[in-house]
Amino acid sequence: VDLHVGLDGRRDLGGQIYAQVRAAILDGRLRPGDDLPPTRELATRLAVSRNTVSAAYERLAAEGFVSGRVGVGTYVSAQLPAVARRPDADRSPADDPVRPRAVWDTMSDPPDLSLGEPAFDFRTGLPDARYFPFATWRGLVSAELRGAGQRHTYGEPAGHPALRAAIARHVAVSRAVLAGPADVFVTNGIQQAIDLLGRVLIEPGDVVAMEDPGYPPPKRLFRSLGARVVGVPVDADGLVVDALPDDVRLVYVTPSHQFPLGAAMPLARRLSLLAWARRTGAVILEDDYDSEFRWTGRPVEPLQSLDRAGRVVYVGSFSKTMLPTLRLGFCVAPASLHTALRKAKYVADWQSGQPMQAALARFIDDGLLARHLRRMRRVYRARRDRIAMALDGQLAGVLEPVSAAAGLHLTAWLREGDPGADEEVERRAAAAGVAVYPLSMFAVDRPARPGLVLGYGMIEVDRIDEGLRRLHACLGRAGTVTGT
Ligand SMILES: Cc1ncc(COP(=O)(O)O)c(C=O)c1O
């Protein structure tokens, strides 16, 4: 490995090399089996004699930190000697020379979704990668990586021109979003679209309103920017507009499929939200994260296309329609924000990965996204129908389904149970191999009515019945689950 060694002055050069390699091994920068730089190479790099380096390596070898063989070189030993490490236990944050802003201490850690593979996976928000056309996608990406003949310089922060045009057409056709390529900004997922809008729109102390229960990451993001985040209740028609305070700078909503409860906001409610925004001067951030999967009812026009006042920013994602690992999303913004958004993307990360963007443009333009979506709709519909049937049947005594027209999950309330009871169900279910999210984890200001979010992005249809049977056993008799 290319270990950094920095020498100070001309005294005890061998000792300095020894100490730095030893420290790198002890703090884990060098792992067992890693090669040390060859003595000749390191000597040249540090302008010291080869003997100086050899002596340092020999001392490390004598203490058991490294091993060496002629022809193989010197490498970090598989069995490291036991060395007393500085105890960390009695350190207090006050000892740290640099401290993050206090807001980061109030924030929970990111969830670890890589942990194990639950036998029965009802986690929401995850599409089924087993059906993704990897070979096709690989072909498109590798065509973009063919070599120096293509432009591999920093590009346009707002996004690859072909992709901006493809997304504009895609959302115009599939969602009646009114957008030209200039209105589209390519981002690393919806999450970055929201980050850029936060940078562009939010001053510390501004009020941001969001649905309660709602999607947690934007809440944390807005808080990190110094905003005061307030939860607004949700009913069967989505966000309750009459409950919005007047001093809101931005309201974050999921009108096509309220996350996590599932309501589709009817036209009348949409119009009243737009009227409220016109009256108060607030910006509406419309998150349309999974409405490509719509199962019943007629689609309602997005707020973005109903808006006549330029107050709505629309954000979308390829995380559900393709893969969340691609980190590709976008926002469609009114002209008044274009210049600032472009600068915000530039200061954030300059641009999203260009080969991926170009490949996605082809994926959309060649009709491959539409084909994949048709296939996935069949797959997910069968799963959804299966869960809906169980909710109306064997689970009807313990769970009360919440109606939802779109998306990759169904939500149901526990018929009985105190606030927090759903977290106890989550724990019991996990022990039975069933992964399911409790509604409580999406509460913003007020405790959520206990319930479960049953995602079907990851679970094969033939595993649903057994998964739900086990879940049923965890729910026990209605009323026996109590909060913790
Ligand atoms: C409400 C909501 N918005 C957005 C996203 C997707 O975000 P991203 O595009 O950053 O992956 C999700 C994913 O779970 C979501 O549930």
Coordinates of C-alpha atoms and ligand atoms in Angstrom, one line a residue:
V1 CA 0.0 0.0 0.0
D2 CA 1.0 3.6 -0.5
L3 CA 1.5 4.5 3.1
H4 CA 2.1 8.2 3.9
V5 CA 5.2 8.7 6.0
G6 CA 6.3 12.3 6.8
L7 CA 9.7 13.0 8.2
D8 CA 10.5 15.9 10.5
G9 CA 14.1 17.2 10.4
R10 CA 17.0 14.9 10.1
R11 CA 17.1 13.3 13.6
D12 CA 16.4 9.6 14.2
L13 CA 14.9 9.1 10.7
G14 CA 14.6 5.3 11.2
G15 CA 12.8 5.8 14.5
Q16 CA 10.3 8.1 12.9
I17 CA 9.6 5.6 10.1
Y18 CA 9.2 2.8 12.7
A19 CA 6.8 4.9 14.8
Q20 CA 4.6 5.9 11.9
V21 CA 4.2 2.4 10.5
R22 CA 3.5 1.1 14.0
A23 CA 0.9 3.8 14.5
A24 CA -0.7 3.0 11.2
I25 CA -1.0 -0.7 12.1
L26 CA -2.4 0.0 15.6
D27 CA -5.0 2.4 14.4
G28 CA -6.2 0.1 11.6
R29 CA -5.0 2.1 8.6
L30 CA -2.8 -0.8 7.7
R31 CA -4.5 -4.2 8.0
P32 CA -3.1 -7.7 8.4
G33 CA -1.7 -8.8 5.0
D34 CA -1.2 -5.3 3.6
D35 CA 2.2 -4.8 1.9
L36 CA 4.6 -2.2 3.2
P37 CA 6.3 -0.1 0.5
P38 CA 9.5 -1.9 -0.7
T39 CA 12.5 -0.5 1.2
R40 CA 14.2 0.9 -1.9
E41 CA 11.1 2.7 -3.0
L42 CA 10.4 4.2 0.4
A43 CA 14.0 5.2 0.8
T44 CA 13.9 7.1 -2.5
R45 CA 10.6 8.7 -1.7
L46 CA 11.9 10.0 1.7
A47 CA 15.5 10.8 0.5
V48 CA 17.0 8.6 3.2
S49 CA 19.4 5.6 2.9
R50 CA 17.9 2.2 2.2
N51 CA 19.6 1.0 5.4
T52 CA 17.6 3.5 7.5
V53 CA 14.3 2.0 6.1
S54 CA 15.5 -1.6 6.5
A55 CA 16.5 -1.0 10.1
A56 CA 13.0 0.4 10.8
Y57 CA 11.4 -2.6 9.2
E58 CA 13.6 -5.0 11.1
R59 CA 12.6 -3.5 14.4
L60 CA 8.9 -3.8 13.4
A61 CA 9.5 -7.4 12.4
A62 CA 11.3 -8.2 15.7
E63 CA 8.3 -6.9 17.6
G64 CA 5.9 -9.0 15.5
F65 CA 4.2 -6.2 13.7
V66 CA 5.4 -7.2 10.2
S67 CA 6.7 -10.2 8.5
G68 CA 8.9 -10.5 5.5
R69 CA 10.2 -12.9 3.0
V70 CA 12.6 -12.5 0.2
G71 CA 10.7 -12.1 -3.1
V72 CA 7.5 -11.4 -1.3
G73 CA 8.4 -8.2 0.5
T74 CA 7.3 -7.0 3.9
Y75 CA 3.7 -7.2 5.0
V76 CA 1.6 -6.6 8.1
S77 CA 1.5 -9.7 10.3
A78 CA -1.7 -11.8 10.5
Q79 CA -1.2 -12.2 14.2
L80 CA -0.5 -8.8 15.8
P81 CA 1.2 -8.5 19.2
A82 CA -1.1 -7.4 22.0
V83 CA -0.4 -3.7 22.7
A84 CA -2.1 -1.7 25.4
R85 CA -4.2 0.9 23.6
R86 CA -5.1 4.3 25.0
P87 CA -8.3 3.8 26.9
D88 CA -11.2 5.8 25.3
A89 CA -13.8 5.0 27.9
D90 CA -13.0 7.9 30.2
R91 CA -12.9 10.5 27.4
S92 CA -15.6 13.1 27.5
P93 CA -16.7 15.2 24.5
A94 CA -15.2 18.2 26.2
D95 CA -11.8 16.6 25.6
D96 CA -12.3 16.7 21.8
P97 CA -10.5 19.5 20.2
V98 CA -13.0 19.9 17.4
R99 CA -16.8 19.5 18.0
P100 CA -19.6 19.4 15.5
R101 CA -22.5 21.9 15.8
A102 CA -24.8 20.8 18.6
V103 CA -27.6 19.9 16.2
W104 CA -25.7 16.8 15.1
D105 CA -25.8 15.4 18.7
T106 CA -29.6 15.5 18.5
M107 CA -29.8 13.5 15.3
S108 CA -30.2 9.7 15.2
D109 CA -27.7 7.6 13.2
P110 CA -28.5 6.6 9.6
P111 CA -30.3 3.3 9.5
D112 CA -28.2 0.3 8.5
L113 CA -30.3 -1.4 5.8
S114 CA -27.4 -3.7 4.9
L115 CA -27.8 -5.7 8.1
G116 CA -28.7 -9.3 7.3
E117 CA -31.4 -10.5 5.0
P118 CA -34.6 -11.0 6.9
A119 CA -36.4 -14.2 6.0
F120 CA -39.6 -12.3 5.4
D121 CA -38.8 -8.8 4.3
F122 CA -41.7 -6.3 4.6
R123 CA -39.4 -3.2 4.8
T124 CA -40.7 -0.3 2.7
G125 CA -39.0 1.9 0.2
L126 CA -36.9 -0.9 -1.4
P127 CA -37.5 -2.1 -4.9
D128 CA -36.7 -5.7 -6.0
A129 CA -33.3 -5.7 -7.5
R130 CA -33.7 -9.3 -8.6
Y131 CA -35.8 -8.1 -11.5
F132 CA -33.5 -5.2 -12.6
P133 CA -32.2 -5.6 -16.2
F134 CA -28.5 -5.5 -15.1
A135 CA -27.1 -6.7 -18.4
T136 CA -28.8 -4.0 -20.3
W137 CA -27.8 -1.4 -17.8
R138 CA -24.2 -2.6 -17.8
G139 CA -24.2 -2.2 -21.6
L140 CA -25.4 1.3 -21.4
V141 CA -22.9 2.4 -18.7
S142 CA -20.0 0.7 -20.4
A143 CA -20.8 2.4 -23.6
E144 CA -20.3 5.6 -21.7
L145 CA -17.0 4.5 -20.3
R146 CA -15.5 3.5 -23.6
G147 CA -12.6 5.7 -23.4
A148 CA -10.9 9.0 -23.8
G149 CA -12.8 9.7 -27.1
Q150 CA -15.6 10.9 -24.9
R151 CA -15.7 14.0 -22.8
H152 CA -14.5 13.2 -19.3
T153 CA -14.3 16.7 -17.9
Y154 CA -16.4 18.4 -15.2
G155 CA -19.8 19.0 -16.8
E156 CA -22.9 21.1 -16.4
P157 CA -24.0 21.1 -12.7
A158 CA -27.7 21.1 -13.6
G159 CA -27.3 17.8 -15.3
H160 CA -26.4 16.0 -18.5
P161 CA -28.4 17.7 -21.3
A162 CA -29.7 14.5 -22.7
L163 CA -30.9 13.4 -19.3
R164 CA -32.6 16.7 -18.5
A165 CA -34.5 16.4 -21.8
A166 CA -35.4 12.8 -21.2
I167 CA -36.7 13.5 -17.7
A168 CA -38.7 16.5 -18.9
R169 CA -40.4 14.3 -21.5
H170 CA -40.8 11.4 -19.0
V171 CA -42.6 13.4 -16.3
A172 CA -44.6 15.4 -18.9
V173 CA -45.9 12.2 -20.4
S174 CA -46.3 10.0 -17.3
R175 CA -47.3 12.6 -14.7
A176 CA -48.5 15.7 -16.7
V177 CA -45.7 17.7 -15.0
L178 CA -45.2 20.9 -17.0
A179 CA -41.4 21.0 -17.6
G180 CA -38.9 21.8 -20.3
P181 CA -35.3 20.5 -20.0
A182 CA -34.2 23.9 -18.4
D183 CA -36.6 23.3 -15.5
V184 CA -35.0 19.9 -14.6
F185 CA -32.0 19.5 -12.3
V186 CA -30.4 16.1 -11.9
T187 CA -29.5 15.2 -8.3
N188 CA -28.2 12.3 -6.3
G189 CA -31.7 11.1 -5.4
I190 CA -34.5 13.1 -4.0
Q191 CA -32.5 13.5 -0.8
Q192 CA -30.0 15.7 -2.6
A193 CA -32.8 17.6 -4.4
I194 CA -34.2 18.5 -1.0
D195 CA -30.8 19.4 0.2
L196 CA -30.3 21.8 -2.7
L197 CA -33.7 23.4 -2.1
G198 CA -32.9 23.8 1.6
R199 CA -29.6 25.6 0.7
V200 CA -31.5 27.8 -1.8
L201 CA -34.6 28.6 0.3
I202 CA -34.0 28.2 4.0
E203 CA -32.6 30.7 6.5
P204 CA -31.8 29.5 10.1
G205 CA -35.0 30.0 12.1
D206 CA -37.4 29.5 9.1
V207 CA -40.4 27.3 9.7
V208 CA -40.6 24.2 7.6
A209 CA -43.9 22.2 7.8
M210 CA -44.2 18.5 7.0
E211 CA -46.8 15.8 7.3
D212 CA -47.0 14.0 10.7
P213 CA -46.4 11.1 10.4
G214 CA -43.9 11.7 7.6
Y215 CA -40.7 10.8 5.9
P216 CA -37.9 11.3 8.4
P217 CA -34.8 12.2 6.3
P218 CA -36.1 15.7 5.1
K219 CA -37.0 16.5 8.7
R220 CA -33.4 15.9 9.8
L221 CA -32.0 17.7 6.8
F222 CA -34.1 20.8 7.4
R223 CA -33.2 20.8 11.1
S224 CA -29.5 20.6 10.2
L225 CA -30.0 23.8 8.2
G226 CA -31.3 25.5 11.3
A227 CA -35.0 25.4 10.3
R228 CA -37.8 24.9 12.9
V229 CA -39.6 21.8 11.6
V230 CA -43.3 21.5 12.6
G231 CA -45.5 18.4 12.0
V232 CA -48.9 18.9 10.5
P233 CA -51.6 16.3 11.0
V234 CA -52.7 14.0 8.2
D235 CA -56.2 12.7 7.5
A236 CA -57.7 10.4 4.9
D237 CA -57.1 13.1 2.3
G238 CA -53.5 13.7 3.2
L239 CA -52.0 16.9 4.8
V240 CA -54.6 18.9 6.7
V241 CA -54.2 22.3 5.1
D242 CA -56.3 24.0 7.7
A243 CA -53.8 23.0 10.4
L244 CA -50.8 24.7 8.6
P245 CA -49.4 27.7 10.5
D246 CA -49.2 30.9 8.5
D247 CA -45.5 31.6 9.1
V248 CA -44.2 28.7 7.0
R249 CA -41.4 29.2 4.5
L250 CA -41.7 25.8 3.0
V251 CA -44.1 22.8 3.2
Y252 CA -42.8 19.4 2.3
V253 CA -45.7 17.1 1.1
T254 CA -46.2 13.7 -0.5
P255 CA -49.6 14.2 -2.2
S256 CA -49.6 11.3 -4.6
H257 CA -49.1 8.7 -1.9
Q258 CA -48.7 10.2 1.6
F259 CA -45.7 8.7 3.3
P260 CA -46.3 6.5 5.3
L261 CA -50.1 6.4 5.6
G262 CA -50.9 6.2 1.9
A263 CA -53.6 8.8 1.2
A264 CA -53.8 10.3 -2.3
M265 CA -54.6 14.0 -1.9
P266 CA -57.9 14.8 -3.7
L267 CA -58.1 17.7 -6.1
A268 CA -60.1 19.9 -3.7
R269 CA -57.4 19.6 -1.0
R270 CA -54.6 20.2 -3.6
L271 CA -56.3 23.4 -4.7
S272 CA -56.7 24.6 -1.1
L273 CA -53.0 23.9 -0.4
L274 CA -52.1 25.9 -3.5
A275 CA -54.4 28.8 -2.4
W276 CA -52.8 28.7 1.1
A277 CA -49.3 28.9 -0.4
R278 CA -50.4 31.9 -2.6
R279 CA -51.8 33.6 0.4
T280 CA -48.9 33.0 2.8
G281 CA -46.0 33.1 0.3
A282 CA -44.8 29.6 1.2
V283 CA -43.0 27.3 -1.2
I284 CA -44.5 23.8 -1.7
L285 CA -42.0 20.9 -2.1
E286 CA -43.9 18.1 -3.8
D287 CA -42.3 14.7 -3.3
D288 CA -43.6 12.2 -5.9
Y289 CA -41.4 9.3 -4.8
D290 CA -43.3 6.3 -6.0
S291 CA -46.5 7.2 -7.9
E292 CA -45.3 5.3 -10.9
F293 CA -46.8 2.4 -9.1
R294 CA -50.5 3.3 -9.0
W295 CA -53.0 0.6 -8.4
T296 CA -56.5 2.0 -8.1
G297 CA -58.4 5.2 -8.9
R298 CA -57.6 7.9 -11.4
P299 CA -54.4 9.8 -11.0
V300 CA -54.8 13.3 -9.7
E301 CA -52.7 16.0 -11.4
P302 CA -49.6 16.9 -9.5
L303 CA -49.5 20.2 -7.5
Q304 CA -46.8 21.2 -9.9
S305 CA -49.1 21.2 -12.9
L306 CA -52.1 22.7 -11.0
D307 CA -49.9 25.6 -9.8
R308 CA -50.3 28.8 -11.7
A309 CA -48.2 30.9 -9.3
G310 CA -44.7 29.3 -9.6
R311 CA -44.7 28.2 -6.0
V312 CA -44.2 24.4 -6.4
V313 CA -41.0 22.5 -6.7
Y314 CA -41.5 18.9 -7.8
V315 CA -39.0 16.2 -6.9
G316 CA -38.8 12.6 -8.2
S317 CA -36.5 9.6 -8.0
F318 CA -35.2 6.6 -9.8
S319 CA -34.7 4.8 -6.5
K320 CA -38.0 2.9 -6.7
T321 CA -38.4 2.6 -10.4
M322 CA -34.8 1.4 -10.8
L323 CA -32.4 1.0 -7.9
P324 CA -31.7 3.2 -4.8
T325 CA -28.0 2.4 -5.2
L326 CA -27.8 4.5 -8.4
R327 CA -28.5 7.7 -6.5
L328 CA -30.3 9.3 -9.3
G329 CA -33.2 11.8 -8.8
F330 CA -34.2 15.2 -10.0
C331 CA -36.2 18.3 -9.3
V332 CA -38.4 20.4 -11.5
A333 CA -38.2 24.0 -10.3
P334 CA -39.8 27.3 -11.3
A335 CA -37.6 29.6 -13.3
S336 CA -37.1 31.9 -10.3
L337 CA -34.9 29.2 -8.7
H338 CA -32.9 28.0 -11.7
T339 CA -29.8 30.1 -11.2
A340 CA -29.5 29.5 -7.5
L341 CA -30.2 25.8 -7.8
R342 CA -27.4 25.4 -10.4
K343 CA -25.0 27.2 -8.1
A344 CA -26.2 25.1 -5.1
K345 CA -25.5 21.9 -7.0
Y346 CA -22.1 23.2 -8.0
V347 CA -21.1 24.0 -4.4
A348 CA -22.5 20.7 -3.2
D349 CA -20.7 18.3 -5.5
W350 CA -20.4 20.1 -8.9
Q351 CA -22.4 17.4 -10.7
S352 CA -23.8 13.9 -10.5
G353 CA -21.8 11.1 -12.2
Q354 CA -21.9 11.8 -15.9
P355 CA -21.6 8.2 -17.3
M356 CA -24.6 7.2 -15.1
Q357 CA -26.6 10.2 -16.3
A358 CA -25.9 9.5 -19.9
A359 CA -26.8 5.8 -19.5
L360 CA -30.1 6.8 -17.8
A361 CA -30.9 9.2 -20.6
R362 CA -30.6 6.2 -23.0
F363 CA -32.5 3.9 -20.7
I364 CA -35.5 6.4 -20.7
D365 CA -35.3 7.4 -24.4
D366 CA -35.1 3.8 -25.6
G367 CA -38.2 2.8 -23.8
L368 CA -36.3 0.5 -21.4
L369 CA -37.5 2.3 -18.2
A370 CA -41.1 2.0 -19.4
R371 CA -40.6 -1.7 -20.1
H372 CA -39.1 -2.3 -16.7
L373 CA -41.9 -0.4 -15.1
R374 CA -44.6 -2.5 -16.9
R375 CA -42.9 -5.6 -15.6
M376 CA -42.5 -4.4 -12.1
R377 CA -46.1 -3.3 -11.9
R378 CA -47.2 -6.9 -12.5
V379 CA -44.8 -8.2 -9.9
Y380 CA -45.7 -5.7 -7.2
R381 CA -49.4 -5.8 -7.9
A382 CA -49.5 -9.5 -7.2
R383 CA -47.8 -8.9 -3.9
R384 CA -50.0 -6.0 -3.0
D385 CA -53.1 -7.9 -3.8
R386 CA -51.9 -10.8 -1.6
I387 CA -51.2 -8.5 1.4
A388 CA -54.6 -6.7 0.9
M389 CA -56.4 -10.0 0.9
A390 CA -54.7 -11.0 4.2
L391 CA -55.6 -7.6 5.7
D392 CA -59.2 -8.2 4.8
G393 CA -59.0 -11.8 5.9
Q394 CA -56.8 -13.5 8.5
L395 CA -55.4 -10.2 9.9
A396 CA -58.7 -8.3 10.0
G397 CA -59.2 -8.9 13.7
V398 CA -55.9 -7.3 14.7
L399 CA -55.1 -4.8 11.9
E400 CA -57.2 -2.1 10.3
P401 CA -56.0 -1.4 6.8
V402 CA -55.5 2.2 5.6
S403 CA -56.6 2.6 2.0
A404 CA -53.8 3.5 -0.4
A405 CA -53.9 3.8 -4.2
A406 CA -50.3 3.7 -5.0
G407 CA -46.7 2.9 -4.0
L408 CA -44.8 -0.1 -2.6
H409 CA -46.3 -0.5 0.8
L410 CA -49.6 -0.8 2.6
T411 CA -50.2 0.6 6.0
A412 CA -52.5 -0.8 8.8
W413 CA -53.3 0.4 12.3
L414 CA -53.2 -2.0 15.2
R415 CA -56.8 -2.4 16.3
E416 CA -55.7 -2.2 19.9
G417 CA -52.5 -1.0 21.6
D418 CA -51.0 2.0 23.3
P419 CA -48.6 4.4 21.5
G420 CA -45.4 2.5 21.0
A421 CA -47.1 -0.9 20.9
D422 CA -46.0 -1.2 17.3
E423 CA -42.4 -1.0 18.2
E424 CA -42.9 -4.0 20.5
V425 CA -44.5 -5.8 17.5
E426 CA -41.5 -4.9 15.4
R427 CA -39.2 -6.5 17.9
R428 CA -41.2 -9.6 18.2
A429 CA -41.5 -9.9 14.5
A430 CA -37.8 -9.5 14.0
A431 CA -37.2 -12.4 16.4
A432 CA -39.5 -14.5 14.1
G433 CA -37.6 -13.5 11.0
V434 CA -40.1 -10.9 9.9
A435 CA -38.9 -7.3 9.1
V436 CA -41.6 -4.7 9.3
Y437 CA -41.5 -1.0 10.2
P438 CA -43.7 0.4 13.0
L439 CA -45.6 3.6 12.2
S440 CA -44.2 5.2 15.4
M441 CA -40.8 5.6 13.7
F442 CA -42.4 8.2 11.3
A443 CA -43.8 10.4 14.0
V444 CA -42.8 14.1 13.9
D445 CA -44.3 16.1 16.7
R446 CA -47.1 13.9 18.0
P447 CA -47.0 10.1 18.9
A448 CA -48.3 8.2 15.9
R449 CA -51.3 5.9 16.3
P450 CA -49.6 2.5 16.5
G451 CA -49.6 0.7 13.2
L452 CA -47.4 -1.2 10.7
V453 CA -46.1 -0.4 7.3
L454 CA -46.1 -3.4 5.1
G455 CA -43.7 -3.0 2.2
Y456 CA -43.8 -5.4 -0.7
G457 CA -40.7 -4.2 -2.7
M458 CA -38.6 -7.0 -1.4
I459 CA -40.8 -10.0 -0.5
E460 CA -41.7 -12.6 -3.2
V461 CA -45.4 -13.2 -3.5
D462 CA -45.0 -16.9 -2.4
R463 CA -43.5 -15.8 0.9
I464 CA -46.1 -13.3 1.9
D465 CA -48.6 -15.7 3.5
E466 CA -46.1 -17.3 5.8
G467 CA -44.6 -13.9 6.7
L468 CA -48.0 -12.6 7.6
R469 CA -48.8 -15.7 9.5
R470 CA -45.7 -15.2 11.7
L471 CA -46.5 -11.5 12.0
H472 CA -50.0 -12.4 13.1
A473 CA -48.6 -14.6 15.9
C474 CA -46.5 -11.6 17.1
L475 CA -49.6 -9.4 17.2
G476 CA -51.2 -11.9 19.6
R477 CA -54.7 -11.4 20.7
A478 CA -55.9 -7.8 20.0
G479 CA -55.2 -5.7 23.1
T480 CA -52.4 -7.9 24.5
V481 CA -49.7 -5.7 23.0
T482 CA -48.7 -2.9 25.2
G483 CA -46.3 0.0 24.8
T484 CA -42.8 -0.1 26.1
Ligands
LIG1 C1 -41.1 9.8 0.9 C2 -39.8 9.4 0.2 N1 -39.2 10.4 -0.5 C3 -38.1 10.1 -1.2 C4 -37.5 8.8 -1.1 C5 -36.3 8.4 -2.0 O1 -35.3 9.2 -1.9 P1 -34.0 9.0 -2.8 O2 -34.4 9.4 -4.2 O3 -33.1 10.0 -2.1 O4 -33.5 7.6 -2.8 C6 -38.1 7.8 -0.4 C7 -37.5 6.5 -0.2 O5 -37.7 5.7 0.6 C8 -39.3 8.1 0.3 O6 -39.9 7.2 1.0

